[in-house]
Each structure stands twice: as C-alpha cells, then as structure tokens.
C-alpha cells in the first residue's frame, strides 16, 4: 500500500459530512476541505442552525475580516450549543463590529519594526516573516485582522528578495519565524524553496513555523509535507489550539505525523472569554496537548484588536490560571502567560508572585500550596 494512502484506514466520517455528501476520500483531501469551506451566511446556514445574532453579524462581519471555516472544524462544533467554544472562535457575533477607544488595528505595533514588506525585526536575534495573508479558517479575534484575509485596512505584501537581502546582511539573526496568515497553506514546493533559501544563510541556525493548519485543516499534513519539513531541521512548529475539543482524532494523527518526523511541537493559545477562560478547560487543554506530543508554549492575553472586546479577560485571570496549574500538574504542561505589549514592546511574561520577601541573608518563598519557605542567601565575597 502506498504510504500516503495508509492513513485512511482508521478514519471515520463525522455525521456533518453528510451535509456535503462527502466520501471518506473527499473528507481526507485538504483541497476538498478548502473548496467546501463555509465563507458566507448561506454556506453556514446549510450546515448549522444559526442564531439571529450570528445571522445579523454574518451580513456585515466579512467586511472587517473574511469569514471562512473548514468543514473539518465545523464538524467539531456541537450544533445544539450556541455557546460552543469552537463556534465562538469562528462564527462572527455583532460585537465584533463595535470598536472602543482602547482598541487598535495593529495592537502589537508590528508596522513600526517592519524592515522590508513582510519582515518584522523586533528582538535582537530573531525575526518574524509574514509569508501569506490566508488561513484555512479565520479566527474572529485575529490579532492581524488588519492584513489577514484581504479585507482589512492594510494590504499584505512580502518582498521576499528584500527580506532575504536584509537577513543576509544582518548576521545577528539566528532564528526566523514564518507566520502570516498560515505558512502551511503554501504549496509544498513553494515552502520548500523558501525554507531552503533561508537555510543557505549561514548564520540562520533555527527555523520555526507558526500554524493553525493541524487544527483547522489536519488533512494538509501529508507524508510528503512531513518529509519535506524534516529536511529543513532544526525546524520547530508552534501550533495554535485553544480548546481540548479542537484536538480530535484527525488533529491527533496530523500532530503525530509531524512529531514522528522529528519536528518539536509547541502550542500558542489565546485566553478567550467564553472559550477557555477557566482552570478546568485550560487543564484539559494542556493535558490533551501533551497526549498529542505538543508542549504548551505561550498563553496570550487577548490583544486589544478592534472588534474583540467580547473576547477579552482581565490579565489577573491568566495569572490565576497559571497559579492553578504550576505545581499541580506536570511542569511540561504549564505555558508561559504573556501580554504582547501594545505599541510594540514585545512579549512580557506575567507570573504569579512566589517571592514573599527579600531580606538580608534570606528570601521568603511561597510554594504552589501557599506555604512559606525560607531560602538562605549565601553572602557573596
Ligand atoms: C513573538 C515574536 C517573535 C518570537 O518570540 P519568541 O518569544 O522567541 O517565541 C519574534 N518576533 C516577533 C515580532 C514576535 O512577535
């Protein structure tokens, strides 16, 4: 049997597939998933019973950030629950058309650090490369809604030759992060060529890809893609997963294929009101990620992007979630909670405070249970 056919054996078709009359072969085909992604009120109405609020939002919301949801992701939503945490991430609500004085179009101040179109250089030794403006599914809280999906106020543009020239000249850059949009929507050949050109720059030691494809379009993770990525090692992948329901069998299989190809996997999630703003959901998420061989990396405070107020929690809620995980579960399961400082300050870690007092000769520490311990500080000669 061909290697790329083998994985179909244990695939079951979700009940929702019947809405498109899809066969197992259709369902497992990433191109089929993309062709049948729901992009309009009419598309969504055919497969999901929409609330009047969703219906109202769908008439206009696409003007801010396009609507697109893959059949795969729709199949993970509980159709009976209008407050389903996956549904809330991808189906617009009228609130996203409101804006408030604290909200920004470019909350992380990326424009300020753009060195060539599509290349953001903020930290001393690493850069962010925005490879595309397309995603398999658009998340309603997208921090780059200004340029992702082609509907925002900015047009995405990558000057690939300009970026390469900058990177060749800037020998301090040892780490290139490919993001977008979703780089795994690029064709294998195109991505292979880009990674290859970066690899040929001697001072670039480390490559990474930020992608939501293993969650939104796991069918895109093929043996051919994995074999290609493997050739560009050391290459890490950061996925983006917010809720344990996103990690069904198909995503688990896709992540397993990447892990089997020697690609270390991390997760970046966003703390979202009504989606994952509880200790129970976060604990279930990080445990499920580890089962899928993904190490929780960052938990982000939701950026103050225009139209996302209904998703934002207070920063203290994130700190409280970390307090409830640290010590109570595997250290590997605990992400770093961060705020990407508005205006371009970069990622700032927020941690529970475990240092109760610093005195001469000792510091007082609080452990995860709240008990106080003393550590003797050796005098320095
Ligand atoms: C997040 C980010 C990076 C990578 O940061 P790490 O903390 O190394 O994961 C690099 N550049 C920019 C502009 C970023 O926003």
PDB file of C-alpha atoms in Angstrom, residues 187-197 228 231-232:
ATOM      1  CA  UNK A 187       2.264  24.635  -1.719  1.00  0.00           C
ATOM      2  CA  UNK A 188       4.952  22.164  -0.644  1.00  0.00           C
ATOM      3  CA  UNK A 189       7.315  23.291  -3.444  1.00  0.00           C
ATOM      4  CA  UNK A 190       6.966  26.961  -2.571  1.00  0.00           C
ATOM      5  CA  UNK A 191       7.507  26.433   1.165  1.00  0.00           C
ATOM      6  CA  UNK A 192      10.405  24.070   0.444  1.00  0.00           C
ATOM      7  CA  UNK A 193      12.065  26.723  -1.732  1.00  0.00           C
ATOM      8  CA  UNK A 194      11.610  29.427   0.930  1.00  0.00           C
ATOM      9  CA  UNK A 195      12.939  27.252   3.758  1.00  0.00           C
ATOM     10  CA  UNK A 196      15.837  26.181   1.519  1.00  0.00           C
ATOM     11  CA  UNK A 197      16.853  29.777   0.777  1.00  0.00           C
ATOM     12  CA  UNK A 228       9.959  17.991   3.206  1.00  0.00           C
ATOM     13  CA  UNK A 231      14.849  18.035   5.575  1.00  0.00           C
ATOM     14  CA  UNK A 232      14.990  21.580   6.999  1.00  0.00           C
TER      15      UNK A 232
END
